[in-house]
């Protein structure tokens, strides 16, 4: 039997973001903005607020609830339309956690030990890390495969996790002699798959960076955005005319990429327009663009957050739709594995 499933799956996009703190410009450009594009292209899109992933490190319960609603507001403000995309929080669809258990029994210890995100997050304290943090990629594989999703738009940092999801699908299909799960395609494209810190061009912009100056938060107001860009670390040279000229200039490259992603142009086009200018000219242009693009989003997020009950209602509706897709796939999986499914009349396969 070939390891590549021969079954063809309709194109279905799935992605997720953790509600563990505020959203950054990195999340917006590397993920949410691209989620909206996929939705607007008319592809079937499922977007998840992965609250079960968030608790792999400690979360204060009240803050987690707030961050989940704020993340939902971020998706909606950016243009995710709950009528066209399925938008929900992971814990309301129990099939994710159930399939993750099956995958805990498919994935190997050695596969997970190689995950760089675990090594980064657990650091020197791996013995004190939660078991959930270690098994995190198995739950992520379950998120995707419980919908037979075929394409997963993410930032560069998630590439290794998606390779693991592919390995899990292949091993499951192989071990049980079935052609069941699709082998997912990571979609890592565009100028902003890795937005870097404004203080250090070698580090990813992250909501967990201790320095708030290192990132633009989607909740920052116009003054804060402009001030952070003005203070962003750069070198004294003017911008080059070509991409090759950005070699060895991580901070300059980052600002050019951010500009390109915000303006929906290529980094080459940014350099054609701004090459030769110093940062004294380029930074104000970038700040103006960032404020123009992010301010409406910020205002809409704040408006939506005034009605948390409405956000919860939308998430509940999304969860119902997600459950309707996920539950039958979970049932089939459990049947393949050899679990008796006899609740309700005649639901077993009789194998
Ligand atoms: P997280 O906030 O870690 O749950 O990430 C959610 C999504 O945002 C994932 O697709 C990440 O790859 C993406 N992402 C997070 N930080 C960045 C960044 N600095 N640049 C580009 N994408 C990012
Ligand atoms: N691990 C992802 C992150 O931190 C979030 C995530 C969880 C995800 N499940 C997913 C992304 C499924 C894509 C598909 O960025």
mmCIF file of C-alpha atoms and ligand atoms in Angstrom:
data_model
loop_
_atom_site.group_PDB
_atom_site.id
_atom_site.type_symbol
_atom_site.label_atom_id
_atom_site.label_comp_id
_atom_site.label_asym_id
_atom_site.label_seq_id
_atom_site.Cartn_x
_atom_site.Cartn_y
_atom_site.Cartn_z
ATOM 1 C CA UNK A 1 0.000 0.000 0.000
ATOM 2 C CA UNK A 2 1.220 3.453 -0.802
ATOM 3 C CA UNK A 3 1.650 5.894 2.073
ATOM 4 C CA UNK A 4 0.050 8.671 0.090
ATOM 5 C CA UNK A 5 -3.730 8.479 0.243
ATOM 6 C CA UNK A 6 -5.269 8.054 -3.167
ATOM 7 C CA UNK A 7 -8.608 9.365 -1.977
ATOM 8 C CA UNK A 8 -9.075 12.967 -3.061
ATOM 9 C CA UNK A 9 -10.297 15.456 -0.519
ATOM 10 C CA UNK A 10 -12.062 18.705 -1.387
ATOM 11 C CA UNK A 11 -9.974 21.759 -0.522
ATOM 12 C CA UNK A 12 -10.763 22.777 3.039
ATOM 13 C CA UNK A 13 -8.738 25.282 5.048
ATOM 14 C CA UNK A 14 -8.214 25.034 8.792
ATOM 15 C CA UNK A 15 -6.118 27.196 11.072
ATOM 16 C CA UNK A 16 -5.934 28.173 14.701
ATOM 17 C CA UNK A 17 -4.572 30.817 17.035
ATOM 18 C CA UNK A 18 -4.041 30.547 20.774
ATOM 19 C CA UNK A 19 -6.024 32.931 22.985
ATOM 20 C CA UNK A 20 -3.033 33.404 25.267
ATOM 21 C CA UNK A 21 -2.623 37.156 25.474
ATOM 22 C CA UNK A 22 -3.217 39.879 22.935
ATOM 23 C CA UNK A 23 -2.867 39.659 19.179
ATOM 24 C CA UNK A 24 0.280 41.036 17.581
ATOM 25 C CA UNK A 25 1.022 42.443 14.149
ATOM 26 C CA UNK A 26 2.770 39.079 13.550
ATOM 27 C CA UNK A 27 -0.477 37.178 14.143
ATOM 28 C CA UNK A 28 -2.343 39.609 11.939
ATOM 29 C CA UNK A 29 0.013 39.604 8.955
ATOM 30 C CA UNK A 30 1.238 36.005 9.309
ATOM 31 C CA UNK A 31 -2.168 34.498 9.976
ATOM 32 C CA UNK A 32 -5.470 36.422 10.241
ATOM 33 C CA UNK A 33 -5.054 38.649 7.173
ATOM 34 C CA UNK A 34 -4.315 35.558 5.111
ATOM 35 C CA UNK A 35 -7.302 33.734 6.641
ATOM 36 C CA UNK A 36 -9.536 36.521 5.359
ATOM 37 C CA UNK A 37 -8.046 36.244 1.861
ATOM 38 C CA UNK A 38 -8.767 32.502 1.770
ATOM 39 C CA UNK A 39 -12.340 33.076 2.927
ATOM 40 C CA UNK A 40 -12.837 35.780 0.308
ATOM 41 C CA UNK A 41 -11.616 33.399 -2.399
ATOM 42 C CA UNK A 42 -14.668 31.267 -1.628
ATOM 43 C CA UNK A 43 -12.765 28.288 -0.184
ATOM 44 C CA UNK A 44 -14.339 26.423 2.747
ATOM 45 C CA UNK A 45 -12.613 27.875 5.820
ATOM 46 C CA UNK A 46 -12.616 26.762 9.452
ATOM 47 C CA UNK A 47 -10.910 28.964 12.041
ATOM 48 C CA UNK A 48 -10.411 27.960 15.618
ATOM 49 C CA UNK A 49 -9.513 29.710 18.862
ATOM 50 C CA UNK A 50 -7.387 27.000 20.397
ATOM 51 C CA UNK A 51 -8.153 27.434 24.091
ATOM 52 C CA UNK A 52 -7.065 23.855 24.899
ATOM 53 C CA UNK A 53 -3.637 24.656 23.477
ATOM 54 C CA UNK A 54 -3.461 27.862 25.517
ATOM 55 C CA UNK A 55 -3.665 25.978 28.838
ATOM 56 C CA UNK A 56 -0.534 23.953 28.082
ATOM 57 C CA UNK A 57 1.071 26.802 30.003
ATOM 58 C CA UNK A 58 -0.653 28.416 32.997
ATOM 59 C CA UNK A 59 -3.580 30.708 32.179
ATOM 60 C CA UNK A 60 -5.566 32.677 34.685
ATOM 61 C CA UNK A 61 -9.186 31.571 33.995
ATOM 62 C CA UNK A 62 -10.694 35.063 33.864
ATOM 63 C CA UNK A 63 -7.895 36.313 31.602
ATOM 64 C CA UNK A 64 -8.263 33.287 29.335
ATOM 65 C CA UNK A 65 -11.973 34.020 28.851
ATOM 66 C CA UNK A 66 -11.193 37.652 28.086
ATOM 67 C CA UNK A 67 -8.389 36.749 25.663
ATOM 68 C CA UNK A 68 -10.652 34.258 23.872
ATOM 69 C CA UNK A 69 -13.334 36.908 23.298
ATOM 70 C CA UNK A 70 -10.719 39.451 22.277
ATOM 71 C CA UNK A 71 -9.241 37.008 19.769
ATOM 72 C CA UNK A 72 -12.716 36.355 18.362
ATOM 73 C CA UNK A 73 -13.200 40.133 18.081
ATOM 74 C CA UNK A 74 -9.851 40.329 16.256
ATOM 75 C CA UNK A 75 -10.899 37.734 13.700
ATOM 76 C CA UNK A 76 -14.274 39.422 13.159
ATOM 77 C CA UNK A 77 -12.803 42.928 12.964
ATOM 78 C CA UNK A 78 -10.244 41.745 10.402
ATOM 79 C CA UNK A 79 -13.022 40.497 8.140
ATOM 80 C CA UNK A 80 -13.802 36.907 9.102
ATOM 81 C CA UNK A 81 -17.489 36.546 8.362
ATOM 82 C CA UNK A 82 -19.169 33.938 10.570
ATOM 83 C CA UNK A 83 -21.670 33.262 7.791
ATOM 84 C CA UNK A 84 -18.904 32.223 5.382
ATOM 85 C CA UNK A 85 -16.243 30.826 7.734
ATOM 86 C CA UNK A 86 -16.750 28.546 10.698
ATOM 87 C CA UNK A 87 -15.363 30.423 13.713
ATOM 88 C CA UNK A 88 -15.371 28.746 17.133
ATOM 89 C CA UNK A 89 -13.341 27.902 20.204
ATOM 90 C CA UNK A 90 -11.761 24.473 20.345
ATOM 91 C CA UNK A 91 -13.013 23.322 23.765
ATOM 92 C CA UNK A 92 -16.652 23.509 22.611
ATOM 93 C CA UNK A 93 -16.013 20.694 20.129
ATOM 94 C CA UNK A 94 -14.890 17.668 22.164
ATOM 95 C CA UNK A 95 -13.922 15.682 19.061
ATOM 96 C CA UNK A 96 -10.593 17.589 19.012
ATOM 97 C CA UNK A 97 -9.493 16.280 22.411
ATOM 98 C CA UNK A 98 -10.767 12.781 21.676
ATOM 99 C CA UNK A 99 -8.934 12.477 18.391
ATOM 100 C CA UNK A 100 -5.839 13.919 20.082
ATOM 101 C CA UNK A 101 -5.893 10.937 22.458
ATOM 102 C CA UNK A 102 -5.836 8.541 19.520
ATOM 103 C CA UNK A 103 -2.937 10.526 18.066
ATOM 104 C CA UNK A 104 -1.115 10.366 21.424
ATOM 105 C CA UNK A 105 -1.064 6.643 20.724
ATOM 106 C CA UNK A 106 0.076 7.063 17.100
ATOM 107 C CA UNK A 107 2.871 9.642 17.472
ATOM 108 C CA UNK A 108 6.201 8.474 18.894
ATOM 109 C CA UNK A 109 8.115 10.012 21.817
ATOM 110 C CA UNK A 110 11.093 10.609 19.545
ATOM 111 C CA UNK A 111 9.002 12.626 17.084
ATOM 112 C CA UNK A 112 7.798 14.975 19.811
ATOM 113 C CA UNK A 113 11.221 15.285 21.431
ATOM 114 C CA UNK A 114 12.471 16.860 18.210
ATOM 115 C CA UNK A 115 9.905 19.701 18.309
ATOM 116 C CA UNK A 116 11.787 22.974 18.616
ATOM 117 C CA UNK A 117 8.772 24.860 20.014
ATOM 118 C CA UNK A 118 8.659 22.513 23.013
ATOM 119 C CA UNK A 119 12.383 22.935 23.542
ATOM 120 C CA UNK A 120 12.028 26.731 23.328
ATOM 121 C CA UNK A 121 8.996 26.941 25.598
ATOM 122 C CA UNK A 122 10.102 24.388 28.184
ATOM 123 C CA UNK A 123 13.694 25.667 28.145
ATOM 124 C CA UNK A 124 15.876 24.245 30.872
ATOM 125 C CA UNK A 125 12.809 23.219 32.869
ATOM 126 C CA UNK A 126 11.508 20.364 30.717
ATOM 127 C CA UNK A 127 10.816 18.246 33.819
ATOM 128 C CA UNK A 128 8.410 20.876 35.128
ATOM 129 C CA UNK A 129 6.640 21.452 31.791
ATOM 130 C CA UNK A 130 3.087 20.113 31.529
ATOM 131 C CA UNK A 131 2.500 16.838 29.722
ATOM 132 C CA UNK A 132 0.083 18.865 27.587
ATOM 133 C CA UNK A 133 2.894 21.116 26.352
ATOM 134 C CA UNK A 134 4.804 18.042 25.190
ATOM 135 C CA UNK A 135 1.757 16.492 23.487
ATOM 136 C CA UNK A 136 0.664 19.869 22.027
ATOM 137 C CA UNK A 137 1.461 18.940 18.390
ATOM 138 C CA UNK A 138 -0.767 15.846 18.585
ATOM 139 C CA UNK A 139 -3.740 18.022 19.527
ATOM 140 C CA UNK A 140 -2.818 20.359 16.673
ATOM 141 C CA UNK A 141 -2.831 17.406 14.241
ATOM 142 C CA UNK A 142 -6.241 16.411 15.607
ATOM 143 C CA UNK A 143 -7.573 19.971 15.098
ATOM 144 C CA UNK A 144 -6.784 19.727 11.423
ATOM 145 C CA UNK A 145 -7.531 16.088 10.666
ATOM 146 C CA UNK A 146 -10.864 15.945 12.500
ATOM 147 C CA UNK A 147 -12.143 18.077 9.600
ATOM 148 C CA UNK A 148 -10.183 16.315 6.856
ATOM 149 C CA UNK A 149 -8.687 19.767 6.253
ATOM 150 C CA UNK A 150 -6.242 19.823 3.356
ATOM 151 C CA UNK A 151 -4.566 23.246 3.630
ATOM 152 C CA UNK A 152 -3.287 25.049 6.709
ATOM 153 C CA UNK A 153 -2.156 28.696 6.489
ATOM 154 C CA UNK A 154 0.323 29.470 9.279
ATOM 155 C CA UNK A 155 3.456 31.475 10.004
ATOM 156 C CA UNK A 156 6.894 29.960 9.496
ATOM 157 C CA UNK A 157 7.192 28.898 13.165
ATOM 158 C CA UNK A 158 4.476 26.226 12.717
ATOM 159 C CA UNK A 159 6.136 24.359 9.853
ATOM 160 C CA UNK A 160 7.582 21.599 12.015
ATOM 161 C CA UNK A 161 4.229 20.982 13.710
ATOM 162 C CA UNK A 162 2.565 20.578 10.331
ATOM 163 C CA UNK A 163 5.200 18.091 9.254
ATOM 164 C CA UNK A 164 4.311 16.113 12.358
ATOM 165 C CA UNK A 165 0.616 16.258 11.417
ATOM 166 C CA UNK A 166 1.562 14.791 8.042
ATOM 167 C CA UNK A 167 3.587 12.038 9.720
ATOM 168 C CA UNK A 168 0.670 11.201 12.016
ATOM 169 C CA UNK A 169 -1.782 10.958 9.090
ATOM 170 C CA UNK A 170 0.620 8.746 7.147
ATOM 171 C CA UNK A 171 1.338 6.455 10.106
ATOM 172 C CA UNK A 172 -2.357 6.125 11.000
ATOM 173 C CA UNK A 173 -3.277 5.256 7.417
ATOM 174 C CA UNK A 174 -0.390 2.806 7.247
ATOM 175 C CA UNK A 175 -0.902 1.112 10.646
ATOM 176 C CA UNK A 176 -4.610 0.517 10.077
ATOM 177 C CA UNK A 177 -4.295 -0.224 6.369
ATOM 178 C CA UNK A 178 -6.716 2.525 5.416
ATOM 179 C CA UNK A 179 -6.826 5.455 3.084
ATOM 180 C CA UNK A 180 -8.499 7.718 5.591
ATOM 181 C CA UNK A 181 -6.735 10.923 6.645
ATOM 182 C CA UNK A 182 -5.464 13.483 4.135
ATOM 183 C CA UNK A 183 -1.816 14.507 4.206
ATOM 184 C CA UNK A 184 -2.081 18.239 4.864
ATOM 185 C CA UNK A 185 -0.321 20.994 2.945
ATOM 186 C CA UNK A 186 1.220 23.813 4.959
ATOM 187 C CA UNK A 187 0.544 27.197 3.353
ATOM 188 C CA UNK A 188 3.414 29.473 4.357
ATOM 189 C CA UNK A 189 3.504 32.332 1.855
ATOM 190 C CA UNK A 190 3.726 36.081 1.535
ATOM 191 C CA UNK A 191 6.060 38.736 2.859
ATOM 192 C CA UNK A 192 5.065 38.299 6.501
ATOM 193 C CA UNK A 193 5.389 34.635 7.389
ATOM 194 C CA UNK A 194 7.906 35.669 10.036
ATOM 195 C CA UNK A 195 7.438 39.172 11.409
ATOM 196 C CA UNK A 196 10.400 39.972 13.642
ATOM 197 C CA UNK A 197 10.699 41.888 16.901
ATOM 198 C CA UNK A 198 11.050 45.663 16.515
ATOM 199 C CA UNK A 199 13.902 45.572 19.052
ATOM 200 C CA UNK A 200 15.843 42.630 17.620
ATOM 201 C CA UNK A 201 15.608 41.598 13.973
ATOM 202 C CA UNK A 202 16.729 38.054 14.773
ATOM 203 C CA UNK A 203 13.812 37.303 17.136
ATOM 204 C CA UNK A 204 10.197 36.581 16.195
ATOM 205 C CA UNK A 205 7.634 39.232 17.165
ATOM 206 C CA UNK A 206 5.769 37.511 19.970
ATOM 207 C CA UNK A 207 3.020 38.210 22.471
ATOM 208 C CA UNK A 208 5.196 36.619 25.145
ATOM 209 C CA UNK A 209 8.211 38.940 24.658
ATOM 210 C CA UNK A 210 8.744 40.814 27.953
ATOM 211 C CA UNK A 211 9.290 44.088 26.056
ATOM 212 C CA UNK A 212 6.086 45.704 24.813
ATOM 213 C CA UNK A 213 8.260 47.879 22.527
ATOM 214 C CA UNK A 214 9.186 44.718 20.600
ATOM 215 C CA UNK A 215 5.717 44.283 19.145
ATOM 216 C CA UNK A 216 2.696 46.104 17.802
ATOM 217 C CA UNK A 217 -0.456 44.864 19.517
ATOM 218 C CA UNK A 218 -3.735 45.034 17.644
ATOM 219 C CA UNK A 219 -5.081 46.913 20.657
ATOM 220 C CA UNK A 220 -2.402 49.658 20.415
ATOM 221 C CA UNK A 221 -3.733 53.098 19.552
ATOM 222 C CA UNK A 222 -2.376 55.258 16.726
ATOM 223 C CA UNK A 223 0.141 57.057 18.972
ATOM 224 C CA UNK A 224 1.550 53.814 20.342
ATOM 225 C CA UNK A 225 1.879 52.312 16.844
ATOM 226 C CA UNK A 226 3.678 55.382 15.485
ATOM 227 C CA UNK A 227 5.943 55.638 18.531
ATOM 228 C CA UNK A 228 6.962 51.952 18.366
ATOM 229 C CA UNK A 229 7.807 52.196 14.671
ATOM 230 C CA UNK A 230 9.765 55.410 15.201
ATOM 231 C CA UNK A 231 11.796 53.714 17.941
ATOM 232 C CA UNK A 232 12.242 50.435 16.055
ATOM 233 C CA UNK A 233 15.857 49.361 15.885
ATOM 234 C CA UNK A 234 17.484 49.992 12.481
ATOM 235 C CA UNK A 235 20.920 50.571 11.007
ATOM 236 C CA UNK A 236 22.207 53.967 9.758
ATOM 237 C CA UNK A 237 22.274 53.027 6.036
ATOM 238 C CA UNK A 238 19.562 54.132 3.598
ATOM 239 C CA UNK A 239 17.222 51.470 2.189
ATOM 240 C CA UNK A 240 18.752 49.498 -0.701
ATOM 241 C CA UNK A 241 17.258 49.473 -4.198
ATOM 242 C CA UNK A 242 17.063 45.665 -4.393
ATOM 243 C CA UNK A 243 16.218 42.699 -2.169
ATOM 244 C CA UNK A 244 19.837 41.487 -2.312
ATOM 245 C CA UNK A 245 20.827 44.718 -0.577
ATOM 246 C CA UNK A 246 18.867 43.595 2.518
ATOM 247 C CA UNK A 247 21.333 40.751 3.092
ATOM 248 C CA UNK A 248 22.696 40.966 6.638
ATOM 249 C CA UNK A 249 20.238 43.764 7.542
ATOM 250 C CA UNK A 250 17.589 41.883 9.525
ATOM 251 C CA UNK A 251 15.878 44.973 10.974
ATOM 252 C CA UNK A 252 15.671 46.765 7.619
ATOM 253 C CA UNK A 253 14.323 43.621 5.982
ATOM 254 C CA UNK A 254 11.679 43.276 8.674
ATOM 255 C CA UNK A 255 10.349 46.818 8.221
ATOM 256 C CA UNK A 256 10.281 46.376 4.439
ATOM 257 C CA UNK A 257 8.379 43.094 4.807
ATOM 258 C CA UNK A 258 5.891 44.666 7.206
ATOM 259 C CA UNK A 259 5.321 47.524 4.777
ATOM 260 C CA UNK A 260 4.832 45.092 1.890
ATOM 261 C CA UNK A 261 2.359 42.915 3.776
ATOM 262 C CA UNK A 262 0.330 45.895 5.008
ATOM 263 C CA UNK A 263 0.223 47.488 1.548
ATOM 264 C CA UNK A 264 -0.396 44.183 -0.314
ATOM 265 C CA UNK A 265 2.673 44.626 -2.518
ATOM 266 C CA UNK A 266 5.942 42.693 -2.780
ATOM 267 C CA UNK A 267 9.083 43.695 -0.853
ATOM 268 C CA UNK A 268 10.681 44.406 -4.255
ATOM 269 C CA UNK A 269 7.958 46.958 -4.998
ATOM 270 C CA UNK A 270 8.537 48.616 -1.621
ATOM 271 C CA UNK A 271 12.229 48.986 -2.457
ATOM 272 C CA UNK A 272 11.466 50.352 -5.931
ATOM 273 C CA UNK A 273 9.405 53.083 -4.281
ATOM 274 C CA UNK A 274 11.555 53.723 -1.187
ATOM 275 C CA UNK A 275 15.081 52.536 -2.087
ATOM 276 C CA UNK A 276 17.688 55.203 -1.336
ATOM 277 C CA UNK A 277 15.615 56.816 1.426
ATOM 278 C CA UNK A 278 16.860 56.842 4.996
ATOM 279 C CA UNK A 279 14.823 55.523 7.907
ATOM 280 C CA UNK A 280 14.062 59.107 8.907
ATOM 281 C CA UNK A 281 11.765 59.169 5.859
ATOM 282 C CA UNK A 282 10.760 55.516 5.621
ATOM 283 C CA UNK A 283 9.663 55.045 9.240
ATOM 284 C CA UNK A 284 7.063 57.858 9.172
ATOM 285 C CA UNK A 285 5.696 56.418 5.893
ATOM 286 C CA UNK A 286 5.453 52.979 7.494
ATOM 287 C CA UNK A 287 3.878 54.396 10.651
ATOM 288 C CA UNK A 288 1.270 56.204 8.585
ATOM 289 C CA UNK A 289 0.459 53.049 6.633
ATOM 290 C CA UNK A 290 0.268 50.928 9.804
ATOM 291 C CA UNK A 291 -2.047 53.399 11.517
ATOM 292 C CA UNK A 292 -4.229 53.637 8.401
ATOM 293 C CA UNK A 293 -4.601 49.838 8.214
ATOM 294 C CA UNK A 294 -4.766 48.987 11.916
ATOM 295 C CA UNK A 295 -6.843 51.824 13.389
ATOM 296 C CA UNK A 296 -10.181 50.731 11.900
ATOM 297 C CA UNK A 297 -9.472 47.190 13.037
ATOM 298 C CA UNK A 298 -8.662 48.381 16.505
ATOM 299 C CA UNK A 299 -11.848 50.470 16.706
ATOM 300 C CA UNK A 300 -13.995 47.578 15.488
ATOM 301 C CA UNK A 301 -12.422 45.214 18.037
ATOM 302 C CA UNK A 302 -13.277 47.637 20.799
ATOM 303 C CA UNK A 303 -16.850 47.960 19.560
ATOM 304 C CA UNK A 304 -17.301 44.179 19.422
ATOM 305 C CA UNK A 305 -15.827 43.718 22.901
ATOM 306 C CA UNK A 306 -18.647 45.812 24.318
ATOM 307 C CA UNK A 307 -21.035 42.933 23.654
ATOM 308 C CA UNK A 308 -19.351 39.756 24.947
ATOM 309 C CA UNK A 309 -22.655 37.849 24.911
ATOM 310 C CA UNK A 310 -22.907 38.347 21.157
ATOM 311 C CA UNK A 311 -19.345 37.038 20.699
ATOM 312 C CA UNK A 312 -20.193 33.976 22.810
ATOM 313 C CA UNK A 313 -23.331 33.427 20.731
ATOM 314 C CA UNK A 314 -21.351 33.514 17.483
ATOM 315 C CA UNK A 315 -18.753 31.115 18.879
ATOM 316 C CA UNK A 316 -21.506 28.736 19.979
ATOM 317 C CA UNK A 317 -23.056 28.749 16.526
ATOM 318 C CA UNK A 318 -19.664 28.146 14.945
ATOM 319 C CA UNK A 319 -19.052 25.271 17.361
ATOM 320 C CA UNK A 320 -22.342 23.635 16.378
ATOM 321 C CA UNK A 321 -21.337 23.738 12.721
ATOM 322 C CA UNK A 322 -17.834 22.482 13.502
ATOM 323 C CA UNK A 323 -19.209 19.643 15.637
ATOM 324 C CA UNK A 324 -21.473 18.523 12.779
ATOM 325 C CA UNK A 325 -18.404 17.989 10.573
ATOM 326 C CA UNK A 326 -16.008 16.669 13.213
ATOM 327 C CA UNK A 327 -18.178 14.149 15.055
ATOM 328 C CA UNK A 328 -18.767 11.739 12.129
ATOM 329 C CA UNK A 329 -15.039 11.799 11.275
ATOM 330 C CA UNK A 330 -14.192 11.032 14.909
ATOM 331 C CA UNK A 331 -16.747 8.186 14.950
ATOM 332 C CA UNK A 332 -15.232 6.646 11.828
ATOM 333 C CA UNK A 333 -11.751 6.973 13.309
ATOM 334 C CA UNK A 334 -12.749 5.205 16.533
ATOM 335 C CA UNK A 335 -14.383 2.467 14.490
ATOM 336 C CA UNK A 336 -11.206 1.974 12.429
ATOM 337 C CA UNK A 337 -9.186 1.710 15.659
ATOM 338 C CA UNK A 338 -11.523 -1.027 16.938
ATOM 339 C CA UNK A 339 -13.634 0.772 19.514
ATOM 340 C CA UNK A 340 -17.201 -0.481 19.886
ATOM 341 C CA UNK A 341 -19.624 2.317 19.010
ATOM 342 C CA UNK A 342 -23.024 1.040 20.129
ATOM 343 C CA UNK A 343 -24.734 4.053 21.709
ATOM 344 C CA UNK A 344 -27.980 4.948 19.939
ATOM 345 C CA UNK A 345 -29.714 2.616 17.551
ATOM 346 C CA UNK A 346 -27.564 0.839 15.014
ATOM 347 C CA UNK A 347 -24.635 3.250 15.039
ATOM 348 C CA UNK A 348 -21.977 0.487 15.084
ATOM 349 C CA UNK A 349 -20.398 -0.731 11.862
ATOM 350 C CA UNK A 350 -20.942 -4.377 12.830
ATOM 351 C CA UNK A 351 -17.301 -5.189 12.067
HETATM 352 P P1 LIG B 1 0.077 31.900 18.095
HETATM 353 O O1 LIG B 1 -0.139 33.277 18.546
HETATM 354 O O2 LIG B 1 1.405 31.346 18.528
HETATM 355 O O3 LIG B 1 -1.060 30.984 18.389
HETATM 356 O O4 LIG B 1 0.185 31.966 16.507
HETATM 357 C C1 LIG B 1 -0.959 32.065 15.685
HETATM 358 C C2 LIG B 1 -0.580 32.211 14.246
HETATM 359 O O5 LIG B 1 0.161 33.423 14.036
HETATM 360 C C3 LIG B 1 0.299 31.074 13.702
HETATM 361 O O6 LIG B 1 -0.064 30.800 12.369
HETATM 362 C C4 LIG B 1 1.671 31.664 13.780
HETATM 363 O O7 LIG B 1 2.551 31.065 12.849
HETATM 364 C C5 LIG B 1 1.382 33.122 13.412
HETATM 365 N N1 LIG B 1 2.413 34.008 13.980
HETATM 366 C C6 LIG B 1 2.678 34.241 15.287
HETATM 367 N N2 LIG B 1 3.690 35.104 15.427
HETATM 368 C C7 LIG B 1 4.091 35.436 14.166
HETATM 369 C C8 LIG B 1 5.101 36.285 13.623
HETATM 370 N N3 LIG B 1 5.919 36.993 14.408
HETATM 371 N N4 LIG B 1 5.201 36.376 12.272
HETATM 372 C C9 LIG B 1 4.372 35.686 11.458
HETATM 373 N N5 LIG B 1 3.409 34.855 11.900
HETATM 374 C C10 LIG B 1 3.267 34.724 13.230
HETATM 375 N N1 LIG B 2 0.147 25.873 17.268
HETATM 376 C C1 LIG B 2 -0.413 27.004 16.592
HETATM 377 C C2 LIG B 2 0.325 28.267 17.031
HETATM 378 O O1 LIG B 2 0.711 28.414 18.148
HETATM 379 C C3 LIG B 2 -1.881 27.154 16.850
HETATM 380 C C4 LIG B 2 -2.652 25.990 16.319
HETATM 381 C C5 LIG B 2 -3.257 25.028 17.058
HETATM 382 C C6 LIG B 2 -2.894 25.680 14.961
HETATM 383 N N2 LIG B 2 -3.886 24.137 16.248
HETATM 384 C C7 LIG B 2 -3.684 24.492 14.964
HETATM 385 C C8 LIG B 2 -2.517 26.267 13.761
HETATM 386 C C9 LIG B 2 -4.079 23.880 13.777
HETATM 387 C C10 LIG B 2 -2.915 25.643 12.559
HETATM 388 C C11 LIG B 2 -3.698 24.466 12.586
HETATM 389 O O2 LIG B 2 0.504 29.140 16.259
#
